[in-house]
PDB file of C-alpha atoms in Angstrom:
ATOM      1  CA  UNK X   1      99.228 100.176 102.480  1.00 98.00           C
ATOM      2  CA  UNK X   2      99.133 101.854  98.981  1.00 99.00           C
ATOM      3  CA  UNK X   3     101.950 104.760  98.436  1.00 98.00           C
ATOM      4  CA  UNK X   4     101.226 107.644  96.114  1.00 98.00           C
ATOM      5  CA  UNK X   5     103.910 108.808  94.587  1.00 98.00           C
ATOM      6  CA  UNK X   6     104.214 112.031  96.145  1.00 98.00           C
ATOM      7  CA  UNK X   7     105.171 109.747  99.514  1.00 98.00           C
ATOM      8  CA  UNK X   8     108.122 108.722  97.338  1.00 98.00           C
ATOM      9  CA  UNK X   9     109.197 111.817  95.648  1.00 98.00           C
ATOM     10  CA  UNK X  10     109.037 113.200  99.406  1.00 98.00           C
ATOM     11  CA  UNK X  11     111.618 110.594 100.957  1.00 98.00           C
ATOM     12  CA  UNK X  12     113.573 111.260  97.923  1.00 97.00           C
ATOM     13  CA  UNK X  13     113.851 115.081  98.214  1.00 97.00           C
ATOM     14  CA  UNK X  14     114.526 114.760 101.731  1.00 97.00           C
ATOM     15  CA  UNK X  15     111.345 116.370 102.984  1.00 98.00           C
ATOM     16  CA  UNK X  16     109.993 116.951 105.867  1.00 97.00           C
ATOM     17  CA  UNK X  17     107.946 114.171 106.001  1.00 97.00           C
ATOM     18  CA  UNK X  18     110.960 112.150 104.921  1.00 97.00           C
ATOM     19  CA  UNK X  19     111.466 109.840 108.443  1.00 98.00           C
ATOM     20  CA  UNK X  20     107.718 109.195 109.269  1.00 98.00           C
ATOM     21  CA  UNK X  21     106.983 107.666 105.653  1.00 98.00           C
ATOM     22  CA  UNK X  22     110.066 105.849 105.837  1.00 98.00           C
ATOM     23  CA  UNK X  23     108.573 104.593 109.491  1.00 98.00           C
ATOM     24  CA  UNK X  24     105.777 103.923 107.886  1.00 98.00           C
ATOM     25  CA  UNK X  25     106.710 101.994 104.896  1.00 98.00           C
ATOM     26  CA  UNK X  26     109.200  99.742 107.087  1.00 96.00           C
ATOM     27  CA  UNK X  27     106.117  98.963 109.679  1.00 96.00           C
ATOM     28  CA  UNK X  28     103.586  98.301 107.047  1.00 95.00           C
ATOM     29  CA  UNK X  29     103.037  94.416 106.235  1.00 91.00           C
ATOM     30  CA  UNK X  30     102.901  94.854 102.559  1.00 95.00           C
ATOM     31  CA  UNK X  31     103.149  98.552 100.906  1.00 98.00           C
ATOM     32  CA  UNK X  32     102.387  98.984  97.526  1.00 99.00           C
ATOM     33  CA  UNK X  33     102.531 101.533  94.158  1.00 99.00           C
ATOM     34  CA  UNK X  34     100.984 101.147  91.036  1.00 98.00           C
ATOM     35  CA  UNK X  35     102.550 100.722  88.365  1.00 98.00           C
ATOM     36  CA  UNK X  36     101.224 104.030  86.521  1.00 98.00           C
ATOM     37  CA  UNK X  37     102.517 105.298  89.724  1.00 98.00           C
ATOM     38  CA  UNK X  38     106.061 104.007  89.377  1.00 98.00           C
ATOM     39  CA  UNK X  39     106.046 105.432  85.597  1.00 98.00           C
ATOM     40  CA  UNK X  40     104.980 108.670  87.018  1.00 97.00           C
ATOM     41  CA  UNK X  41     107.811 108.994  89.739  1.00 98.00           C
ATOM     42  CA  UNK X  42     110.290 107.825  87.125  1.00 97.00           C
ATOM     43  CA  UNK X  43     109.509 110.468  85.150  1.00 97.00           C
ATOM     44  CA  UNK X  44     109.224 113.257  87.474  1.00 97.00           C
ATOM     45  CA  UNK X  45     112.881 111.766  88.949  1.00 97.00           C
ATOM     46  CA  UNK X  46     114.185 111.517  84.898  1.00 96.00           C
ATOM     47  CA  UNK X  47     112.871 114.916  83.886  1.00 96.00           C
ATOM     48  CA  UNK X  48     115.270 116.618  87.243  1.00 94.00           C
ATOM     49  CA  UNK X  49     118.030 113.647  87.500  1.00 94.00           C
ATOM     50  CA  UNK X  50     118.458 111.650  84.417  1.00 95.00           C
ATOM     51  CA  UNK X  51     119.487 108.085  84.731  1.00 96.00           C
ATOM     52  CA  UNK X  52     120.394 109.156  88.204  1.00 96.00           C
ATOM     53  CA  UNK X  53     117.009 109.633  89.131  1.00 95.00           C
ATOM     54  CA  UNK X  54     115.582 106.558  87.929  1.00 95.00           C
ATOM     55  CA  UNK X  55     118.702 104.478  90.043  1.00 97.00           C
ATOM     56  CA  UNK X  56     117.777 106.334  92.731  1.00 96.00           C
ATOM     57  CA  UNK X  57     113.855 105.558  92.416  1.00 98.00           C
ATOM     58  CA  UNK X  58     115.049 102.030  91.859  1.00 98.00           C
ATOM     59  CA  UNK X  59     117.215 101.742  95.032  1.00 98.00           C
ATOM     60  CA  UNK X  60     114.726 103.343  97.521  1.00 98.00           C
ATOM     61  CA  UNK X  61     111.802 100.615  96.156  1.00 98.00           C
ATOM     62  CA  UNK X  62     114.093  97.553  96.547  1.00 98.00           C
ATOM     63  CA  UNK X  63     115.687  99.068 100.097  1.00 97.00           C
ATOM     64  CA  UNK X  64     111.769  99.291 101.311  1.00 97.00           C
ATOM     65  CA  UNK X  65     110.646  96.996  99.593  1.00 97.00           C
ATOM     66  CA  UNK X  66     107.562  98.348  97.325  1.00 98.00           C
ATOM     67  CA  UNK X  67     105.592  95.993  95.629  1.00 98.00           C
ATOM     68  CA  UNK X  68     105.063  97.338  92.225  1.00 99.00           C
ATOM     69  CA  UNK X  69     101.672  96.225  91.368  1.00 99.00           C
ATOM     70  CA  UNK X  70     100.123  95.719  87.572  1.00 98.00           C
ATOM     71  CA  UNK X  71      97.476  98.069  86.668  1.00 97.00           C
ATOM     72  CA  UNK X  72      94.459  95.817  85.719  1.00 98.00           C
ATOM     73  CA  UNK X  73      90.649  96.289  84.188  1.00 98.00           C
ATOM     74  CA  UNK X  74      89.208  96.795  88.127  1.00 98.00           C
ATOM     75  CA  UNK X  75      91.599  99.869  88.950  1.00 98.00           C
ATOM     76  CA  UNK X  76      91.126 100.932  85.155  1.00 98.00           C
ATOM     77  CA  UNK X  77      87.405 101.511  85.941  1.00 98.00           C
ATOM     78  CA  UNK X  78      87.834 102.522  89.540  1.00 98.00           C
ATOM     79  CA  UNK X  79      90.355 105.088  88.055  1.00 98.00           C
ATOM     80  CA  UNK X  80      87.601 106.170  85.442  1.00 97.00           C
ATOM     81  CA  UNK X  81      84.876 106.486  88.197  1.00 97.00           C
ATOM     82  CA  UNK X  82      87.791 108.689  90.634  1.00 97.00           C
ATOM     83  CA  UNK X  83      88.196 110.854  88.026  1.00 96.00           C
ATOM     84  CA  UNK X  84      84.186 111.593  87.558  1.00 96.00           C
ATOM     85  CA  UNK X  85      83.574 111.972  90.976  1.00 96.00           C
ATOM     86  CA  UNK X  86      86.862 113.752  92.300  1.00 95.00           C
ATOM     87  CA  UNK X  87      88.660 115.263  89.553  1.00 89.00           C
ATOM     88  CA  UNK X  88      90.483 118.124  88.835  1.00 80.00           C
ATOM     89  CA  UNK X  89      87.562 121.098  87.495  1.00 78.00           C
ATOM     90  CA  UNK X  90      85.137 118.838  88.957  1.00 79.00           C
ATOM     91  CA  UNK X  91      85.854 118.570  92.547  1.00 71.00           C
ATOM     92  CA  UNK X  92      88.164 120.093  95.205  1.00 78.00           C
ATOM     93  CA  UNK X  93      90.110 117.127  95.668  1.00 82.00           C
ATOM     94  CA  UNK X  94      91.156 118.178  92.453  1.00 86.00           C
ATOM     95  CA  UNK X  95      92.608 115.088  91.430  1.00 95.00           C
ATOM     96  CA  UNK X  96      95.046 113.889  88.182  1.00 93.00           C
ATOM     97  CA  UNK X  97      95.022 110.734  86.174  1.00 94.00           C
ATOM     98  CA  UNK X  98      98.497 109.920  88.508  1.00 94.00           C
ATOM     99  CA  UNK X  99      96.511 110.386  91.365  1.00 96.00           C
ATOM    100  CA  UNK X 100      93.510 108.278  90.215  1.00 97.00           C
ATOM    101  CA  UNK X 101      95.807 105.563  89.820  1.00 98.00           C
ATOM    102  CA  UNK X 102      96.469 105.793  93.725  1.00 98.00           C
ATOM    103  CA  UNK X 103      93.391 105.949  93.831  1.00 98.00           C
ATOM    104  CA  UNK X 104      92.078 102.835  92.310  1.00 98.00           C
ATOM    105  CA  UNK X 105      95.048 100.764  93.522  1.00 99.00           C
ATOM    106  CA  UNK X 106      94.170 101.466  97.450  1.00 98.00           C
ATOM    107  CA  UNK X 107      90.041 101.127  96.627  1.00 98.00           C
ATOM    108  CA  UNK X 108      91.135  97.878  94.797  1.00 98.00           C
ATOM    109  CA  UNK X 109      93.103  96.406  97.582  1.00 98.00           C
ATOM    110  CA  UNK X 110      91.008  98.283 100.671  1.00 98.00           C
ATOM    111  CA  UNK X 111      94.195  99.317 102.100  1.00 98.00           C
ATOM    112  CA  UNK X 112      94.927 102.963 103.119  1.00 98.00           C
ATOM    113  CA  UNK X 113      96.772 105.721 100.765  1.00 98.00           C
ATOM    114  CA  UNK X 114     100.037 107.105 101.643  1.00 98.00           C
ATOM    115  CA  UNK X 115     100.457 110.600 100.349  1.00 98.00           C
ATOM    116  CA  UNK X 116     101.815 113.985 100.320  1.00 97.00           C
ATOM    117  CA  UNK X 117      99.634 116.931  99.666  1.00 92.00           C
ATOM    118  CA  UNK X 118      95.695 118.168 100.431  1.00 89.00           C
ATOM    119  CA  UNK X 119      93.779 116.144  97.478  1.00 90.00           C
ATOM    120  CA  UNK X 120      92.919 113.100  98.666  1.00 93.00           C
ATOM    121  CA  UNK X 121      92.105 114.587 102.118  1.00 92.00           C
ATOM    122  CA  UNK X 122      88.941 115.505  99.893  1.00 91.00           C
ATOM    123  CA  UNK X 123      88.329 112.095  98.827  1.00 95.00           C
ATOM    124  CA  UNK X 124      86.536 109.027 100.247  1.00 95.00           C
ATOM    125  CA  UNK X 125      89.901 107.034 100.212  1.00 95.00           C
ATOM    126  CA  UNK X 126      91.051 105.845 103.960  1.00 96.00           C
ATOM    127  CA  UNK X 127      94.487 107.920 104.769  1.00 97.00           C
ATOM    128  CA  UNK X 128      97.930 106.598 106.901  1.00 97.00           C
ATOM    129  CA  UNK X 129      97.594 108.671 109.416  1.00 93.00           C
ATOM    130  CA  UNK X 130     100.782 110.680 110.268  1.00 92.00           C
TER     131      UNK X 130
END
């Protein structure tokens, strides 16, 4: 499975989908970010925590252990393409370049997204059900 970072930003916050993605993460065989991703949560986490939030981001990978996975040429263009076909002022999945990089990551690896949120729902990417 492939986790967006809004997944992670949502354990983190204590949301209410908080205990299912946990579930979920700890069941999955292998659940992954992309790197881009992991840069994107850190910064989000930095921008409202400081150091703090990076530790934190840091902690909760290693505890569920999330692969962080190198962004390569294949997702580069797969990101490219997601962004043509379902981005933001151009479709109503709406997405950004941090969500293209979920994006290419789970079409990449054909495993299914885990996310927060209504834009991918738009999107031909397979979902974690929840």
């Amino acid at each position: 499975m492939v986790i967006d970072p809004s997944a992670i930003l949502a354990i983190i916050y204590g949301e209410p989908e908080e205990l299912i993605f946990i579930q979920l993460i700890d069941e999955s065989e292998d659940c992954l970010l992309s790197s881009p991703g992991y840069v994107e949560a850190s910064i989000v986490l930095g921008n409202k925590h400081g150091k703090q939030g990076l530790e934190n981001l840091n902690l909760l990978i290693t505890a569920l252990s999330i692969i962080i996975v190198p962004f390569n040429v294949e997702q580069a263009h797969l990101a490219s393409e997601a962004f043509l076909k379902f981005g933001k002022g151009r479709h109503p999945a709406k997405l950004n370049m941090g969500d293209c990089f979920s994006y290419a990551l789970a079409k990449s690896t054909n495993q299914p997204l885990l996310f927060k949120g209504n834009d991918f729902i738009h999107t031909d990417i397979t979902k974690v059900d929840y």
